[in-house]
Amino acid sequence: MAVQTVTKVLEAADLGLTLPHEHMFIDLRNQFTPFDDAEKDAISRQKVHINNLGRLRLNPYAIQDNLVLDDMEAAVSETLLFKEAGGDTIVDCTSIGIKRQPEKLRELSLRTGVNIIAGSGYYTQDTHPREMANWTAGYIAERIVRDFREGIDNTDVKAGIIGEIGTSKEILPWERTNLEASALAFQELGAPVYVHTYPWGQAGIEAVDVLVRGGVAPEKIVLCHIDVEPDLAYITALLNRGVFIEFDNFGKEFVIDPTERGFAGGIFIRDLDRVRLIHDLVRAGYASQILVTNDICLKSMLCCYGGWGYAHILKNMVPLMKSENLSESVIHEIVRDNPVKLFS
């Protein structure tokens, strides 16, 4: 199957080693919750700096600047680190509502030689335009299809995935309409559909059901963010529906103070625990439905701010998988083959 990147069309088999869910440029300040405490409020207005990285390791949502990625030169250097580690392709899942920047994605791809696949559709309801109250699923589907066939936001940069389509802890009315719209768009495009789920919720099953009823093939659905504080029964129920699940929070290990969680509904488990859960799922026969990536959407995840960057899976997690007795063939299947299969 042909895959549209921001610069050209590729065959799925030529994607190479792919990160299936990242953000190169994004604005997630909709997830910031203001603080009543004067000291915390003052810190929340600072720029990300070595002096406040400790604060962010406890709560990544505590500083507004941490929720914005918009620096082209930083993006180039960080993407080149991924390329040097053996990476070929990055799927940028930024959708409408969290500041898509298609022309910057194209520039980034041209400057680095890394393939980038761009997103389409709408994020969570808190970011939707007010006029969506009057939009039908058919109208939204037309806008998604236009991103693929004509270009994103009046550019000639074309989308390659449907998503990430936003859902909240409970699927809200406009979000349901967007899922229905995604199913309509899928019928024309056949592209993968990515569903953003609230990381501490379990609305993914309902989202899958809406999509499948609308005609989306389960093997073209990606359920995102199932690895933040995972529930094995929930994950297994998703897998049994035939979809891909995404371990997409590698590099995020946060124990957030319950008194200041705001958007966050819990903690982020350790990467080691993610790998061990993957091992359990592999033994249960689900290796072919697992995707792994970082979902970088925070400055503090970048190498230039003390994080592990886009190369984290290849440089750090593959060795950890080996040390946890995942076989070379299984690692190859999860890291290389499954993203290609999603786009095939």
Short mmCIF file of C-alpha atoms in Angstrom, two decimals:
data_model
loop_
_atom_site.label_atom_id
_atom_site.label_comp_id
_atom_site.label_asym_id
_atom_site.label_seq_id
_atom_site.Cartn_x
_atom_site.Cartn_y
_atom_site.Cartn_z
CA MET A 1 0.00 0.00 0.00
CA ALA A 2 1.20 3.52 -0.81
CA VAL A 3 1.92 5.76 2.18
CA GLN A 4 1.82 9.55 1.95
CA THR A 5 4.66 11.33 3.76
CA VAL A 6 5.08 15.10 3.96
CA THR A 7 7.47 15.04 1.00
CA LYS A 8 6.58 12.02 -1.16
CA VAL A 9 4.69 8.75 -1.49
CA LEU A 10 6.36 5.54 -0.31
CA GLU A 11 5.43 1.91 -0.30
CA ALA A 12 4.80 0.62 3.21
CA ALA A 13 7.64 -1.87 2.79
CA ASP A 14 10.05 1.06 2.31
CA LEU A 15 9.20 2.86 5.56
CA GLY A 16 12.06 1.16 7.38
CA LEU A 17 12.41 1.52 11.11
CA THR A 18 9.44 3.62 12.18
CA LEU A 19 8.37 5.44 15.33
CA PRO A 20 4.58 5.12 15.01
CA HIS A 21 3.53 7.98 17.31
CA GLU A 22 5.50 11.15 17.97
CA HIS A 23 5.12 14.92 17.84
CA MET A 24 7.77 17.13 16.27
CA PHE A 25 5.82 20.36 16.84
CA ILE A 26 2.89 20.62 19.23
CA ASP A 27 1.11 22.86 21.73
CA LEU A 28 -0.47 20.90 24.59
CA ARG A 29 -1.16 23.79 26.92
CA ASN A 30 -4.81 22.72 26.99
CA GLN A 31 -3.59 20.10 29.49
CA PHE A 32 -2.17 22.70 31.89
CA THR A 33 -4.09 23.30 35.11
CA PRO A 34 -3.36 26.65 36.87
CA PHE A 35 -2.07 26.58 40.44
CA ASP A 36 -3.59 28.47 43.36
CA ASP A 37 -0.27 28.32 45.23
CA ALA A 38 1.73 31.47 44.42
CA GLU A 39 5.12 29.75 44.30
CA LYS A 40 3.90 26.95 42.02
CA ASP A 41 2.13 29.51 39.84
CA ALA A 42 5.36 31.48 39.44
CA ILE A 43 7.29 28.34 38.48
CA SER A 44 4.59 27.39 35.98
CA ARG A 45 5.38 30.57 34.02
CA GLN A 46 9.12 29.87 33.72
CA LYS A 47 10.90 28.59 30.64
CA VAL A 48 12.17 25.02 30.85
CA HIS A 49 15.68 25.16 32.29
CA ILE A 50 18.08 22.89 34.12
CA ASN A 51 17.03 24.57 37.36
CA ASN A 52 13.42 23.38 37.05
CA LEU A 53 13.89 19.96 35.43
CA GLY A 54 13.52 18.37 38.85
CA ARG A 55 10.09 19.93 39.15
CA LEU A 56 9.14 18.51 35.74
CA ARG A 57 10.34 15.03 36.64
CA LEU A 58 7.70 15.05 39.36
CA ASN A 59 4.98 16.69 37.26
CA PRO A 60 5.50 17.25 33.52
CA TYR A 61 2.39 19.46 33.40
CA ALA A 62 3.70 21.90 36.03
CA ILE A 63 5.35 24.33 33.58
CA GLN A 64 3.45 25.60 30.56
CA ASP A 65 6.56 25.93 28.40
CA ASN A 66 7.19 22.19 28.77
CA LEU A 67 3.98 21.54 26.82
CA VAL A 68 5.15 23.32 23.66
CA LEU A 69 7.50 22.04 20.94
CA ASP A 70 8.11 24.70 18.29
CA ASP A 71 11.88 25.04 17.78
CA MET A 72 12.99 23.95 14.31
CA GLU A 73 16.70 23.75 15.11
CA ALA A 74 16.05 21.60 18.16
CA ALA A 75 13.77 19.38 16.07
CA VAL A 76 16.47 18.94 13.43
CA SER A 77 19.17 17.96 15.92
CA GLU A 78 16.84 15.61 17.81
CA THR A 79 15.62 13.96 14.60
CA LEU A 80 19.18 13.43 13.40
CA LEU A 81 19.93 11.56 16.63
CA PHE A 82 17.08 9.20 15.75
CA LYS A 83 18.48 8.79 12.24
CA GLU A 84 21.98 8.10 13.57
CA ALA A 85 20.53 5.35 15.76
CA GLY A 86 19.10 3.63 12.67
CA GLY A 87 15.69 5.27 12.36
CA ASP A 88 13.99 5.95 9.04
CA THR A 89 10.42 7.21 9.58
CA ILE A 90 8.44 9.14 12.20
CA VAL A 91 4.65 9.36 12.36
CA ASP A 92 3.67 12.82 13.63
CA CYS A 93 0.25 12.42 15.24
CA THR A 94 -0.45 16.11 15.83
CA SER A 95 -4.07 16.80 14.93
CA ILE A 96 -6.26 19.91 14.78
CA GLY A 97 -6.45 21.62 18.17
CA ILE A 98 -2.84 21.08 19.24
CA LYS A 99 -1.18 23.22 16.54
CA ARG A 100 -0.29 21.27 13.44
CA GLN A 101 2.58 22.83 11.48
CA PRO A 102 2.70 20.98 8.14
CA GLU A 103 5.23 23.18 6.38
CA LYS A 104 7.65 22.86 9.28
CA LEU A 105 7.23 19.08 9.11
CA ARG A 106 8.19 19.16 5.45
CA GLU A 107 11.21 21.35 6.14
CA LEU A 108 12.26 19.02 8.96
CA SER A 109 12.00 15.97 6.71
CA LEU A 110 13.96 17.62 3.90
CA ARG A 111 16.72 18.79 6.25
CA THR A 112 17.15 15.45 8.00
CA GLY A 113 16.27 12.84 5.38
CA VAL A 114 13.85 11.20 7.81
CA ASN A 115 10.41 10.35 6.44
CA ILE A 116 7.59 12.07 8.35
CA ILE A 117 3.92 11.10 8.12
CA ALA A 118 1.45 13.82 9.16
CA GLY A 119 -1.85 13.55 11.03
CA SER A 120 -5.38 14.76 10.36
CA GLY A 121 -8.70 15.12 12.16
CA TYR A 122 -9.49 16.68 15.52
CA TYR A 123 -8.11 16.27 19.04
CA THR A 124 -10.15 16.28 22.27
CA GLN A 125 -13.39 18.26 22.64
CA ASP A 126 -11.82 20.96 24.81
CA THR A 127 -9.80 22.01 21.73
CA HIS A 128 -12.65 21.89 19.20
CA PRO A 129 -13.98 25.06 17.54
CA ARG A 130 -17.39 26.15 18.81
CA GLU A 131 -18.93 25.79 15.37
CA MET A 132 -18.39 22.04 15.54
CA ALA A 133 -21.70 21.92 17.43
CA ASN A 134 -23.35 22.27 14.02
CA TRP A 135 -21.06 19.95 12.05
CA THR A 136 -22.06 16.51 10.84
CA ALA A 137 -19.81 13.47 10.66
CA GLY A 138 -19.98 13.75 6.89
CA TYR A 139 -18.72 17.33 6.92
CA ILE A 140 -15.80 16.47 9.22
CA ALA A 141 -14.96 13.45 7.07
CA GLU A 142 -14.74 15.71 4.02
CA ARG A 143 -12.20 17.88 5.86
CA ILE A 144 -10.11 14.82 6.73
CA VAL A 145 -10.18 13.57 3.14
CA ARG A 146 -9.18 17.04 1.91
CA ASP A 147 -6.05 16.87 4.11
CA PHE A 148 -5.03 13.71 2.26
CA ARG A 149 -5.95 14.72 -1.28
CA GLU A 150 -5.31 18.47 -1.40
CA GLY A 151 -3.16 19.33 1.61
CA ILE A 152 -3.28 20.44 5.23
CA ASP A 153 -4.35 23.96 6.23
CA ASN A 154 -4.13 25.49 2.74
CA THR A 155 -0.69 23.98 2.04
CA ASP A 156 0.26 21.20 -0.36
CA VAL A 157 1.61 19.05 2.51
CA LYS A 158 -0.62 15.99 2.69
CA ALA A 159 -1.69 13.84 5.63
CA GLY A 160 -0.95 10.12 5.87
CA ILE A 161 -2.94 9.01 8.92
CA ILE A 162 -6.38 9.72 10.35
CA GLY A 163 -5.65 11.02 13.83
CA GLU A 164 -4.81 11.20 16.47
CA ILE A 165 -8.54 11.51 17.02
CA GLY A 166 -9.14 12.79 20.54
CA THR A 167 -11.34 11.19 23.17
CA SER A 168 -11.69 12.14 26.83
CA LYS A 169 -12.12 10.03 29.97
CA GLU A 170 -15.68 9.55 28.79
CA ILE A 171 -16.28 10.02 25.08
CA LEU A 172 -17.95 13.42 24.66
CA PRO A 173 -20.59 14.17 22.00
CA TRP A 174 -18.35 15.98 19.52
CA GLU A 175 -15.66 13.34 20.01
CA ARG A 176 -18.15 10.64 19.08
CA THR A 177 -19.03 12.58 15.94
CA ASN A 178 -15.34 12.75 15.09
CA LEU A 179 -14.97 9.00 15.50
CA GLU A 180 -17.92 8.51 13.17
CA ALA A 181 -16.31 10.97 10.75
CA SER A 182 -13.05 9.05 10.92
CA ALA A 183 -14.87 5.87 9.94
CA LEU A 184 -16.40 7.64 6.94
CA ALA A 185 -13.00 8.99 5.92
CA PHE A 186 -11.46 5.54 6.32
CA GLN A 187 -13.92 4.14 3.80
CA GLU A 188 -12.45 6.52 1.20
CA LEU A 189 -8.82 6.47 2.28
CA GLY A 190 -8.03 3.15 3.95
CA ALA A 191 -5.45 4.92 6.13
CA PRO A 192 -4.67 3.94 9.75
CA VAL A 193 -6.93 5.51 12.38
CA TYR A 194 -5.21 6.60 15.60
CA VAL A 195 -7.35 7.12 18.70
CA HIS A 196 -6.04 9.28 21.54
CA THR A 197 -7.49 7.88 24.74
CA TYR A 198 -7.37 9.55 28.14
CA PRO A 199 -4.33 7.80 29.65
CA TRP A 200 -6.05 6.97 32.93
CA GLY A 201 -9.38 5.95 31.44
CA GLN A 202 -10.86 2.97 29.63
CA ALA A 203 -12.94 4.51 26.84
CA GLY A 204 -10.91 2.75 24.17
CA ILE A 205 -13.30 -0.17 23.88
CA GLU A 206 -16.21 2.15 23.16
CA ALA A 207 -14.10 4.07 20.63
CA VAL A 208 -13.16 0.86 18.82
CA ASP A 209 -16.79 -0.21 18.71
CA VAL A 210 -17.83 3.10 17.12
CA LEU A 211 -15.11 2.80 14.48
CA VAL A 212 -15.77 -0.84 13.67
CA ARG A 213 -19.51 -0.21 13.37
CA GLY A 214 -18.60 2.52 10.90
CA GLY A 215 -16.62 0.12 8.75
CA VAL A 216 -13.04 0.54 9.96
CA ALA A 217 -10.99 -2.66 9.81
CA PRO A 218 -9.74 -3.47 13.35
CA GLU A 219 -6.20 -4.04 12.08
CA LYS A 220 -6.15 -0.41 10.92
CA ILE A 221 -7.01 0.99 14.37
CA VAL A 222 -4.35 2.12 16.85
CA LEU A 223 -5.37 2.61 20.49
CA CYS A 224 -2.93 5.06 22.02
CA HIS A 225 -1.71 5.61 25.60
CA ILE A 226 -2.58 2.22 27.14
CA ASP A 227 0.74 2.06 29.03
CA VAL A 228 0.57 4.97 31.46
CA GLU A 229 -0.96 3.09 34.39
CA PRO A 230 -1.98 -0.11 32.57
CA ASP A 231 -4.85 -2.44 33.32
CA LEU A 232 -4.23 -5.92 31.89
CA ALA A 233 -7.91 -6.85 31.58
CA TYR A 234 -8.65 -3.66 29.64
CA ILE A 235 -5.63 -4.14 27.38
CA THR A 236 -6.56 -7.76 26.69
CA ALA A 237 -10.13 -6.76 25.83
CA LEU A 238 -8.76 -4.30 23.26
CA LEU A 239 -6.39 -6.86 21.79
CA ASN A 240 -9.18 -9.37 21.46
CA ARG A 241 -10.95 -6.88 19.20
CA GLY A 242 -8.05 -7.19 16.76
CA VAL A 243 -6.64 -3.66 17.04
CA PHE A 244 -3.11 -2.43 17.59
CA ILE A 245 -2.30 -1.17 21.07
CA GLU A 246 0.42 1.38 21.53
CA PHE A 247 3.00 1.46 24.28
CA ASP A 248 3.75 5.08 23.53
CA ASN A 249 4.97 6.60 26.77
CA PHE A 250 8.50 5.26 26.85
CA GLY A 251 10.66 7.90 28.48
CA LYS A 252 7.84 9.14 30.74
CA GLU A 253 8.29 7.98 34.32
CA PHE A 254 6.43 10.39 36.60
CA VAL A 255 4.95 10.07 40.09
CA ILE A 256 2.66 13.10 40.19
CA ASP A 257 1.61 14.50 43.56
CA PRO A 258 -2.12 13.67 43.91
CA THR A 259 -2.78 17.18 45.21
CA GLU A 260 -1.70 18.81 41.93
CA ARG A 261 -2.54 16.32 39.20
CA GLY A 262 -5.06 18.46 37.37
CA PHE A 263 -5.25 16.85 33.93
CA ALA A 264 -3.31 13.80 35.07
CA GLY A 265 -5.40 11.09 36.69
CA GLY A 266 -2.52 9.06 38.10
CA ILE A 267 1.14 8.17 37.64
CA PHE A 268 3.30 7.13 34.68
CA ILE A 269 4.88 3.72 35.27
CA ARG A 270 8.55 2.94 34.64
CA ASP A 271 9.89 1.84 31.27
CA LEU A 272 11.03 -1.42 32.84
CA ASP A 273 7.44 -2.17 33.81
CA ARG A 274 6.31 -1.41 30.26
CA VAL A 275 8.82 -3.89 28.86
CA ARG A 276 7.77 -6.55 31.34
CA LEU A 277 4.12 -6.08 30.42
CA ILE A 278 5.03 -6.39 26.74
CA HIS A 279 6.80 -9.64 27.58
CA ASP A 280 3.65 -10.96 29.26
CA LEU A 281 1.54 -10.00 26.24
CA VAL A 282 4.00 -11.64 23.86
CA ARG A 283 3.77 -14.87 25.83
CA ALA A 284 -0.02 -14.60 25.56
CA GLY A 285 0.27 -14.45 21.76
CA TYR A 286 -0.23 -10.74 21.05
CA ALA A 287 3.18 -9.75 19.65
CA SER A 288 1.72 -8.91 16.24
CA GLN A 289 -0.56 -6.21 17.71
CA ILE A 290 1.95 -4.23 19.78
CA LEU A 291 3.50 -0.90 18.78
CA VAL A 292 6.24 0.88 20.75
CA THR A 293 7.19 4.55 20.61
CA ASN A 294 7.71 7.62 22.84
CA ASP A 295 4.90 10.09 22.04
CA ILE A 296 7.32 12.93 22.63
CA CYS A 297 5.20 15.99 23.42
CA LEU A 298 7.25 17.59 26.21
CA LYS A 299 10.44 19.64 26.03
CA SER A 300 11.86 17.68 28.96
CA MET A 301 11.78 14.50 26.84
CA LEU A 302 14.22 15.95 24.31
CA CYS A 303 17.94 15.25 24.66
CA CYS A 304 18.71 18.97 24.65
CA TYR A 305 16.62 19.30 27.83
CA GLY A 306 17.98 16.21 29.57
CA GLY A 307 15.59 13.61 28.15
CA TRP A 308 16.22 10.52 26.03
CA GLY A 309 14.83 11.83 22.76
CA TYR A 310 13.44 10.09 19.71
CA ALA A 311 16.25 7.50 19.72
CA HIS A 312 15.19 6.17 23.13
CA ILE A 313 13.49 3.03 21.77
CA LEU A 314 16.45 2.05 19.59
CA LYS A 315 19.27 3.02 21.92
CA ASN A 316 17.82 2.13 25.31
CA MET A 317 14.64 0.08 25.11
CA VAL A 318 15.75 -2.54 22.58
CA PRO A 319 18.69 -3.49 24.85
CA LEU A 320 16.31 -3.53 27.83
CA MET A 321 13.94 -5.81 25.92
CA LYS A 322 16.83 -8.18 25.25
CA SER A 323 17.82 -8.16 28.91
CA GLU A 324 14.22 -9.07 29.79
CA ASN A 325 14.47 -12.14 27.52
CA LEU A 326 12.45 -10.92 24.57
CA SER A 327 13.88 -12.70 21.53
CA GLU A 328 15.54 -10.93 18.61
CA SER A 329 12.74 -12.08 16.31
CA VAL A 330 10.00 -10.74 18.59
CA ILE A 331 11.80 -7.41 19.04
CA HIS A 332 12.18 -7.16 15.26
CA GLU A 333 8.48 -7.89 14.83
CA ILE A 334 7.39 -5.25 17.34
CA VAL A 335 9.88 -2.51 16.48
CA ARG A 336 10.17 -2.91 12.71
CA ASP A 337 7.49 -5.18 11.25
CA ASN A 338 4.34 -4.06 13.06
CA PRO A 339 4.44 -0.39 11.95
CA VAL A 340 4.97 -1.53 8.37
CA LYS A 341 2.06 -3.95 8.69
CA LEU A 342 -0.18 -1.15 10.01
CA PHE A 343 0.42 0.84 6.82
CA SER A 344 0.26 -2.14 4.44
#
